Coordinates of C-alpha atoms and ligand atoms in Angstrom, one line a residue:
M8 CA -39.2 18.1 -19.0
F9 CA -42.5 17.8 -19.0
K10 CA -44.5 15.7 -17.6
V11 CA -48.0 17.3 -18.8
R12 CA -48.4 19.1 -22.3
F13 CA -50.8 22.0 -22.8
V14 CA -53.6 22.0 -26.4
G15 CA -54.6 25.4 -26.3
G16 CA -57.4 26.5 -27.9
I17 CA -57.3 24.3 -31.1
A18 CA -61.0 24.4 -31.9
C19 CA -60.2 28.1 -32.5
M20 CA -57.1 27.6 -34.4
V21 CA -58.7 25.1 -36.9
A22 CA -61.2 28.4 -36.9
T23 CA -58.3 31.3 -37.3
M24 CA -56.2 29.5 -39.2
A25 CA -58.8 28.8 -42.2
G26 CA -59.1 32.4 -41.9
C27 CA -63.1 33.0 -40.7
G28 CA -62.1 36.3 -38.5
V29 CA -61.9 34.9 -34.6
A30 CA -58.9 36.1 -33.7
T31 CA -59.0 35.1 -30.2
A32 CA -59.6 31.5 -28.3
S33 CA -63.2 31.0 -26.3
P34 CA -62.1 33.2 -23.0
H35 CA -65.9 31.6 -21.6
A36 CA -64.5 27.8 -21.9
N37 CA -64.7 26.3 -18.8
S38 CA -61.2 24.2 -19.4
P39 CA -59.0 23.2 -16.1
V40 CA -57.1 26.2 -15.3
P41 CA -53.7 24.6 -15.6
S42 CA -52.2 24.1 -12.0
E43 CA -48.4 25.2 -12.7
P44 CA -48.9 28.5 -14.0
T45 CA -45.4 29.4 -15.9
L46 CA -46.1 26.5 -17.9
I47 CA -46.2 27.7 -20.9
N48 CA -49.1 27.4 -24.0
Y49 CA -48.6 24.4 -26.2
V50 CA -50.5 25.4 -29.4
D51 CA -50.9 21.9 -31.4
P52 CA -48.3 22.9 -34.1
S53 CA -51.1 20.7 -37.4
M54 CA -53.2 23.6 -37.4
V55 CA -51.2 26.0 -38.6
R56 CA -50.7 25.5 -42.0
G57 CA -47.5 25.9 -44.0
L58 CA -45.6 24.4 -40.8
S59 CA -43.4 21.7 -41.9
T60 CA -39.9 20.4 -39.5
R61 CA -36.3 20.5 -39.5
S62 CA -34.1 18.2 -38.9
L63 CA -30.4 18.4 -38.1
N64 CA -28.3 15.0 -36.8
S65 CA -24.3 16.4 -38.1
G66 CA -21.6 16.5 -36.0
E67 CA -23.3 12.4 -34.5
A68 CA -20.1 11.4 -35.1
A69 CA -17.5 9.8 -33.0
G70 CA -19.9 9.0 -29.9
R71 CA -22.1 12.0 -30.0
R72 CA -25.5 12.3 -29.8
V73 CA -26.8 15.0 -32.1
H74 CA -30.1 15.3 -32.6
A75 CA -32.2 18.6 -33.4
T76 CA -35.4 19.9 -34.6
Y77 CA -37.5 23.0 -35.8
P78 CA -39.9 24.2 -37.2
A79 CA -40.4 26.3 -40.1
V80 CA -42.4 28.0 -41.4
A81 CA -43.7 29.1 -45.2
D82 CA -45.1 32.3 -44.8
A83 CA -42.8 33.3 -41.8
P84 CA -38.7 32.5 -43.7
R85 CA -37.3 35.5 -41.2
L86 CA -38.7 33.3 -38.2
T87 CA -37.8 29.8 -40.0
E88 CA -34.1 31.9 -40.4
K89 CA -33.8 33.1 -36.9
L90 CA -35.0 29.4 -35.4
F91 CA -32.1 27.4 -37.8
K92 CA -29.5 30.5 -37.0
T93 CA -30.2 29.4 -33.3
V94 CA -30.1 25.9 -33.2
T95 CA -26.3 25.6 -35.9
A96 CA -25.2 28.2 -33.3
S97 CA -26.1 25.9 -29.9
L98 CA -24.7 23.1 -32.0
A99 CA -21.6 24.4 -32.9
R100 CA -20.9 25.5 -28.8
F101 CA -21.7 22.2 -28.5
A102 CA -19.2 20.1 -31.1
G103 CA -16.8 22.5 -30.2
N104 CA -16.8 21.4 -27.1
D105 CA -13.9 19.1 -25.6
V106 CA -15.2 15.8 -24.1
P107 CA -13.5 14.9 -21.8
A108 CA -11.9 10.8 -22.7
G109 CA -14.1 8.4 -22.1
A110 CA -16.7 10.5 -21.0
L111 CA -20.2 8.1 -20.1
P112 CA -22.8 8.1 -21.6
N113 CA -21.8 9.1 -24.7
P114 CA -22.4 14.2 -25.2
E115 CA -25.9 14.3 -26.3
F116 CA -26.6 17.4 -27.9
N117 CA -30.7 17.6 -28.4
V118 CA -33.4 20.2 -29.3
D119 CA -36.7 20.0 -29.1
W120 CA -40.2 22.4 -29.8
Q121 CA -43.1 24.3 -29.0
L122 CA -45.9 26.5 -30.5
A123 CA -46.2 29.0 -28.0
A124 CA -48.7 31.1 -29.6
A125 CA -49.4 31.1 -33.4
S126 CA -52.8 33.5 -34.7
P127 CA -53.2 35.8 -37.3
E128 CA -51.1 37.7 -36.0
V129 CA -48.0 36.4 -33.8
L130 CA -46.4 32.4 -34.0
G131 CA -43.8 32.0 -31.1
V132 CA -42.1 28.8 -31.1
R133 CA -39.9 27.5 -28.2
L134 CA -36.4 26.0 -28.0
R135 CA -34.6 23.4 -25.3
I136 CA -32.0 23.0 -26.3
G137 CA -30.9 20.1 -23.6
Q138 CA -27.0 18.7 -24.1
S139 CA -24.6 16.6 -21.7
M140 CA -21.2 16.3 -22.0
G141 CA -20.6 13.5 -21.0
S142 CA -21.7 14.1 -17.2
G143 CA -25.2 15.9 -16.1
W144 CA -27.6 17.4 -18.5
S145 CA -28.2 21.0 -19.2
E146 CA -31.1 22.7 -21.2
S147 CA -31.6 26.4 -21.6
R148 CA -35.4 27.7 -23.7
T149 CA -35.5 29.9 -25.8
T150 CA -38.6 31.3 -27.4
L151 CA -38.5 33.4 -30.1
W152 CA -41.7 35.3 -31.7
Y153 CA -43.2 36.3 -35.7
D154 CA -45.0 39.4 -35.8
R155 CA -47.0 38.5 -38.8
A156 CA -48.1 42.2 -39.1
N157 CA -44.4 44.1 -39.3
R158 CA -43.5 40.8 -40.8
R159 CA -40.6 40.5 -37.8
A160 CA -39.0 37.9 -36.4
L161 CA -37.7 39.2 -32.3
E162 CA -36.3 37.2 -29.6
S163 CA -38.2 37.6 -26.4
P164 CA -37.1 40.5 -25.0
G165 CA -38.9 42.3 -27.8
L166 CA -42.3 41.3 -26.5
I167 CA -41.2 44.4 -23.6
R168 CA -42.1 47.9 -24.3
D169 CA -38.6 49.4 -24.0
S170 CA -35.0 49.2 -21.4
A171 CA -37.2 51.0 -18.8
A172 CA -40.1 48.4 -18.4
L173 CA -37.6 45.5 -19.2
T174 CA -36.1 46.9 -16.1
T175 CA -39.0 47.4 -14.1
L176 CA -40.0 43.4 -15.3
A177 CA -36.6 43.0 -13.7
G178 CA -37.0 43.8 -10.0
I179 CA -40.6 42.3 -10.1
V180 CA -38.9 38.4 -11.2
R181 CA -35.9 39.3 -8.8
R182 CA -38.6 39.9 -5.8
E183 CA -40.3 36.2 -6.6
L184 CA -37.8 34.4 -6.8
A185 CA -36.4 36.0 -3.7
L186 CA -38.7 33.4 -2.0
R187 CA -38.2 30.6 -3.8
G188 CA -35.6 29.3 -1.4
P189 CA -31.7 28.1 -1.5
L190 CA -31.1 26.6 -5.1
V191 CA -31.7 30.2 -6.1
N192 CA -30.2 33.2 -6.3
P193 CA -31.7 36.3 -7.7
N194 CA -29.1 38.6 -7.6
A195 CA -27.6 36.5 -9.9
L196 CA -30.3 38.7 -12.3
R197 CA -29.6 41.7 -14.2
P198 CA -31.9 43.7 -16.2
E199 CA -30.2 42.5 -19.4
R200 CA -32.6 41.2 -22.6
S201 CA -29.6 37.3 -22.5
M202 CA -31.5 37.5 -19.7
F203 CA -34.9 37.2 -21.1
D204 CA -34.4 35.1 -23.9
S205 CA -37.9 33.0 -23.0
L206 CA -40.7 35.1 -22.8
G207 CA -44.2 33.1 -23.2
F208 CA -47.4 33.4 -22.0
N209 CA -49.5 30.7 -20.0
P210 CA -53.2 30.2 -20.8
R211 CA -53.9 32.9 -18.6
G212 CA -52.6 35.5 -20.3
D213 CA -49.8 36.0 -17.4
L214 CA -46.9 36.8 -18.4
V215 CA -44.1 33.7 -18.0
V216 CA -40.5 34.3 -17.7
E217 CA -37.4 31.2 -17.5
F218 CA -34.3 31.0 -17.1
D219 CA -31.7 28.4 -18.3
D220 CA -30.3 26.0 -15.8
K221 CA -27.8 27.3 -13.5
Q222 CA -28.9 31.0 -14.8
V223 CA -30.4 32.0 -11.7
G224 CA -30.1 29.0 -9.4
L225 CA -28.5 25.5 -8.4
G226 CA -28.6 22.5 -11.4
V227 CA -30.6 21.2 -8.9
A228 CA -33.5 23.4 -9.3
G229 CA -33.9 22.6 -13.2
R230 CA -36.1 24.7 -14.7
V231 CA -37.0 27.7 -12.9
A232 CA -39.6 30.1 -14.1
V233 CA -41.9 33.4 -13.0
A234 CA -45.3 33.5 -13.8
V235 CA -46.7 37.2 -13.3
P236 CA -49.9 38.2 -12.9
S237 CA -50.9 39.1 -16.8
A238 CA -53.0 43.3 -15.1
T239 CA -49.4 43.6 -14.0
A240 CA -47.5 42.3 -17.3
A241 CA -49.5 44.4 -19.7
P242 CA -47.9 48.3 -18.5
L243 CA -44.6 46.3 -19.6
L244 CA -45.1 44.9 -23.2
S245 CA -44.8 46.4 -26.7
E246 CA -47.2 45.7 -29.3
T247 CA -45.6 42.2 -30.7
G248 CA -46.3 41.8 -26.0
L249 CA -49.6 43.0 -26.6
R250 CA -49.9 40.7 -29.8
A251 CA -48.3 37.9 -28.9
R252 CA -50.7 37.7 -25.2
R253 CA -54.3 38.2 -26.7
A254 CA -52.8 35.3 -29.5
S255 CA -52.4 32.8 -25.7
V256 CA -55.0 33.2 -24.1
G257 CA -57.4 31.0 -24.2
T258 CA -58.9 27.7 -23.3
A259 CA -56.2 25.6 -22.2
T260 CA -56.3 21.3 -21.8
L261 CA -54.0 19.3 -19.6
I262 CA -53.1 16.0 -20.5
S263 CA -52.0 14.2 -17.8
Q264 CA -49.4 10.9 -19.6
K265 CA -53.0 8.2 -17.8
D266 CA -54.6 10.3 -19.7
M267 CA -52.8 9.6 -22.7
L268 CA -52.6 6.4 -22.1
A269 CA -56.7 5.3 -21.8
A270 CA -56.9 7.9 -25.4
S271 CA -55.4 4.9 -27.1
M272 CA -57.0 2.3 -25.1
D273 CA -59.6 1.0 -27.4
R274 CA -57.8 1.7 -30.5
P275 CA -56.9 -1.1 -32.6
A276 CA -53.1 -2.0 -32.9
A277 CA -51.3 -1.3 -36.2
R278 CA -50.3 -3.2 -39.3
S279 CA -50.3 -2.3 -42.3
S280 CA -52.8 -2.8 -44.8
K281 CA -51.3 -5.4 -47.0
A282 CA -49.9 -7.4 -44.2
G283 CA -50.5 -11.0 -45.0
T284 CA -50.3 -11.0 -48.8
V285 CA -47.0 -12.0 -48.6
D286 CA -45.8 -15.4 -46.8
C287 CA -41.5 -14.8 -45.7
A288 CA -41.6 -18.0 -45.4
K289 CA -41.2 -19.2 -49.1
A290 CA -40.3 -14.9 -50.0
R291 CA -37.3 -13.0 -50.0
C292 CA -38.2 -10.5 -46.9
V293 CA -36.8 -7.4 -46.7
A294 CA -37.8 -4.6 -44.2
L295 CA -36.9 -1.1 -45.1
T296 CA -37.4 1.3 -41.7
Y297 CA -37.2 4.9 -41.6
E298 CA -36.6 6.8 -38.7
D299 CA -36.4 10.4 -37.3
G300 CA -40.0 11.3 -39.6
P301 CA -42.1 12.8 -41.0
G302 CA -40.3 15.6 -42.6
P303 CA -39.7 17.7 -45.5
E304 CA -38.6 14.6 -47.8
T305 CA -41.2 12.3 -46.3
G306 CA -44.0 13.1 -49.6
R307 CA -41.7 12.2 -51.9
L308 CA -40.1 9.1 -50.8
L309 CA -44.2 8.3 -50.3
N310 CA -44.4 8.7 -54.2
I311 CA -41.5 6.4 -54.6
L312 CA -42.4 3.7 -52.5
G313 CA -45.5 3.8 -53.8
A314 CA -44.3 3.7 -57.5
Y315 CA -42.3 0.9 -56.5
R316 CA -45.6 -1.3 -54.7
A317 CA -42.7 -1.3 -51.3
R318 CA -43.4 -1.3 -48.4
A319 CA -42.0 0.4 -45.3
T320 CA -42.0 0.9 -41.5
F321 CA -41.9 4.3 -40.6
F322 CA -40.0 4.8 -36.6
T323 CA -41.5 8.5 -36.4
L324 CA -40.5 11.3 -33.5
G325 CA -44.2 12.2 -32.1
S326 CA -42.7 15.8 -31.9
N327 CA -41.9 15.5 -36.1
A328 CA -45.9 13.5 -36.5
S329 CA -47.7 16.2 -34.7
A330 CA -47.0 18.5 -36.9
R331 CA -47.4 16.5 -39.2
P332 CA -49.9 13.9 -39.4
E333 CA -51.5 14.7 -41.9
L334 CA -48.3 11.8 -43.3
L335 CA -48.4 9.5 -41.3
R336 CA -52.1 9.2 -42.5
R337 CA -50.1 8.4 -45.9
M338 CA -48.5 6.1 -44.7
R339 CA -51.3 3.9 -42.9
D340 CA -53.3 4.3 -45.6
E341 CA -50.7 3.2 -48.2
G342 CA -50.2 0.1 -46.4
H343 CA -47.1 1.3 -44.6
L344 CA -46.7 0.7 -40.4
V345 CA -45.9 3.9 -38.3
A346 CA -43.8 2.8 -35.2
N347 CA -42.9 5.2 -32.9
H348 CA -39.2 6.8 -32.2
T349 CA -40.0 8.4 -29.1
W350 CA -40.7 12.2 -28.9
S351 CA -38.0 13.8 -29.8
H352 CA -34.7 11.8 -30.2
R353 CA -32.9 11.8 -27.0
D354 CA -30.8 8.7 -25.4
L355 CA -32.7 6.6 -23.6
S356 CA -30.2 4.1 -21.9
V357 CA -29.8 7.6 -19.7
L358 CA -33.1 8.6 -19.0
S359 CA -35.1 8.0 -15.8
S360 CA -37.3 5.6 -15.9
A361 CA -40.8 8.9 -15.9
M362 CA -38.9 10.2 -18.2
L363 CA -38.3 7.2 -20.7
A364 CA -42.1 6.0 -20.3
D365 CA -43.0 9.8 -20.8
Q366 CA -40.8 9.5 -24.1
L367 CA -42.7 7.1 -25.5
T368 CA -46.2 7.8 -24.3
R369 CA -46.5 11.4 -25.5
A370 CA -44.8 10.1 -29.5
Q371 CA -47.5 7.3 -28.4
H372 CA -50.3 9.5 -28.0
A373 CA -49.7 12.3 -31.3
I374 CA -49.1 8.8 -33.2
V375 CA -52.9 7.1 -32.2
Q376 CA -53.9 11.4 -33.0
A377 CA -52.9 10.9 -35.9
I378 CA -53.9 7.9 -37.3
G379 CA -56.1 5.6 -34.9
Q380 CA -54.2 3.3 -34.8
V381 CA -51.7 2.2 -31.0
P382 CA -48.2 1.5 -32.5
T383 CA -47.4 -2.3 -31.1
L384 CA -43.5 -1.6 -32.3
M385 CA -40.6 1.0 -31.1
R386 CA -36.7 1.5 -31.8
P387 CA -34.7 3.4 -29.2
P388 CA -33.3 6.8 -30.3
Y389 CA -29.2 5.4 -31.5
G390 CA -30.0 1.9 -30.8
G391 CA -30.1 2.4 -26.9
T392 CA -31.9 -0.1 -25.1
D393 CA -30.9 -2.1 -21.7
E394 CA -33.5 -3.3 -19.4
Q395 CA -35.4 -0.3 -18.4
V396 CA -36.1 0.5 -21.9
T397 CA -37.9 -3.3 -22.9
S398 CA -39.7 -3.2 -19.2
V399 CA -40.8 0.3 -20.0
A400 CA -41.5 -1.1 -24.1
R401 CA -43.1 -3.9 -22.7
R402 CA -45.5 -2.3 -19.9
L403 CA -46.7 -0.5 -23.4
G404 CA -47.1 -3.2 -25.5
M405 CA -44.6 -2.7 -27.6
S406 CA -41.7 -4.8 -28.9
V407 CA -38.5 -3.2 -30.0
V408 CA -36.7 -3.4 -33.0
R409 CA -33.5 -2.1 -33.9
W410 CA -31.7 -3.2 -37.3
S411 CA -29.2 -5.5 -39.4
V412 CA -27.9 -3.4 -42.3
D413 CA -27.3 -0.1 -41.4
A414 CA -28.0 2.1 -45.0
E415 CA -25.0 4.7 -42.6
D416 CA -26.7 7.9 -43.9
R417 CA -26.2 10.4 -41.7
D418 CA -23.7 12.1 -42.6
D419 CA -23.1 10.6 -45.9
P420 CA -24.4 13.5 -49.3
D421 CA -23.3 10.1 -52.0
P422 CA -27.1 8.9 -53.0
R423 CA -24.8 6.0 -55.0
A424 CA -23.0 5.4 -51.7
I425 CA -26.1 4.4 -49.7
A426 CA -27.8 2.1 -52.5
R427 CA -24.2 0.6 -53.3
R428 CA -23.8 0.3 -49.4
T429 CA -27.1 -0.8 -48.6
V430 CA -27.3 -3.0 -51.5
S431 CA -24.5 -5.5 -50.8
Q432 CA -25.4 -5.8 -46.9
V433 CA -29.3 -7.2 -47.3
R434 CA -30.1 -10.6 -46.8
P435 CA -33.0 -12.0 -46.5
G436 CA -35.2 -10.6 -43.1
S437 CA -32.5 -8.0 -42.5
I438 CA -34.1 -4.8 -41.1
V439 CA -32.4 -1.9 -43.2
L440 CA -32.0 1.2 -41.0
M441 CA -32.2 4.5 -43.0
R442 CA -33.3 8.2 -42.4
D443 CA -36.4 10.0 -44.5
F444 CA -35.8 13.2 -43.2
R445 CA -32.5 13.3 -45.0
P446 CA -32.8 14.2 -49.4
A447 CA -29.6 11.8 -50.4
T448 CA -30.9 9.1 -48.4
V449 CA -35.0 9.4 -50.7
D450 CA -32.8 10.0 -53.7
A451 CA -30.9 6.5 -52.8
A452 CA -34.9 5.0 -52.5
P453 CA -35.0 4.1 -56.2
A454 CA -32.0 2.4 -57.0
I455 CA -32.5 0.3 -53.8
L456 CA -35.3 -1.1 -54.7
R457 CA -35.1 -1.4 -57.9
E458 CA -31.9 -3.5 -57.8
L459 CA -34.0 -5.6 -54.0
A460 CA -36.2 -5.8 -56.6
A461 CA -33.6 -7.3 -59.6
K462 CA -32.2 -10.2 -56.9
G463 CA -35.8 -11.4 -55.5
Y464 CA -36.8 -9.1 -53.1
T465 CA -40.0 -8.3 -51.8
F466 CA -40.0 -4.9 -49.6
V467 CA -42.4 -5.8 -46.6
T468 CA -43.3 -4.5 -42.4
V469 CA -40.7 -5.7 -40.2
P470 CA -43.8 -7.8 -38.3
E471 CA -44.5 -9.4 -41.4
L472 CA -40.8 -10.9 -41.5
Y473 CA -42.2 -13.5 -38.3
G474 CA -44.6 -15.2 -40.8
P475 CA -48.2 -15.7 -37.8
R476 CA -45.4 -15.6 -35.0
A477 CA -46.6 -12.7 -33.4
M478 CA -43.7 -10.2 -32.7
E479 CA -43.5 -10.3 -28.4
P480 CA -44.3 -6.7 -26.4
G481 CA -40.8 -6.3 -23.9
R482 CA -38.9 -8.0 -27.2
T483 CA -36.1 -6.4 -28.9
Y484 CA -35.5 -7.8 -32.7
D485 CA -32.5 -6.9 -34.6
S486 CA -33.2 -8.9 -37.7
G487 CA -35.9 -11.2 -39.1
T488 CA -33.5 -14.6 -39.5
M489 CA -32.5 -13.6 -35.5
S490 CA -36.0 -13.9 -34.2
N491 CA -35.4 -17.0 -32.1
V492 CA -32.6 -15.3 -30.1
P493 CA -32.9 -13.7 -26.9
D494 CA -33.4 -10.3 -25.8
R495 CA -29.9 -9.6 -26.5
R496 CA -27.5 -6.5 -24.6
S497 CA -28.0 -3.2 -26.1
M498 CA -24.8 -2.2 -28.0
S499 CA -24.6 1.5 -27.1
Ligands
CO508 CO1 -33.3 8.2 -35.1

């Protein structure tokens, strides 16, 4: 888990994606050089035209927690296809594993991604695939590349010239690993393509070779990576490798968690621009909530909500929000409420307090960057909450919001069934859980809105259920009708 985040060459990205002809980031910018040379660039995904995000949660049943997101790039369909295949193959392996009976915590599969590079010449997407079968978290990393010159999608070894160069690289990396102490085993490294499936560059242009957990060391060693100096690596690179390095070199800004928090200090709290127009003490109010987006279906959902003059609360994932900030701005401008659903949808109840704070802070930062307002509500993925979650939420100024009605749209492809289930369960004050990346959920929206409106319901954002009583940070809310019940324990 990164504690920091690189934003590489953003100003340049604007220029290059707009086609102004500037091909590389400014090499003379006096930005801080990263103290950790093996961190791979983080490029702002919203700067890449035609990029959207895809999410998967199939197989979440039977206590398994599954969430995967990856990018789709309109003019790089071969890359999108390769990303999809990589993610689904990993998920199939996870699903095929037998879970030890009564495994605690729940088995979990999670895929997060970042852009390692983006230029008119190449795109690099790094996937972080993590899983636990009930004990011990382990991560593998895979970086896929797309060469726009020949429209090829490549695995990382495609950045290296040939097998002789790969053997040379393996020798260099093995010598470096030999200096790392007893947790790392340099002899585990062989000059095979499969061992070099995550190659990227740091902002100085050094080639970063990273390994999966336990690939060249003990599990406690965590992520093992080597930065091969630019001049040493250059003769080993293929044409695509050289293009990838050109795209990666440039400005880099290191954003610490402290800076992320500071960025939201003087911003107003997020609220619906139409809050206060409905008195839920008198009206029959219901709060529709959508989580895990924004995604490819979110724009269509916003159109439907607008047509019915309905407002909703969107618990957005930071990684998706940073890719599609314009959708968050639409939510804000159309009277909805934007809230925090963490950065990458990990089960918070198994994370350390530092990692949990990182999940919330990074998402908070992405949302603030998008809408200029600070969310005051968070929903823990899978509803998994405990004392630690509520205490970190309190510190970050957020109430914990769960739900009283689950549309159970996780795997259901039938919009009529989703609508029927939802409408039959709603009571005044209900908080309804749905997922806005699922097409069937969005297809169900018109029927839900029509039928609930016919029963006299008004659609408000979550804080409006509580009227003038402000929601308290660190407190857990399940529905409007249960607002007097003090903080209750998780159901995880
Ligand atoms: Co979720």
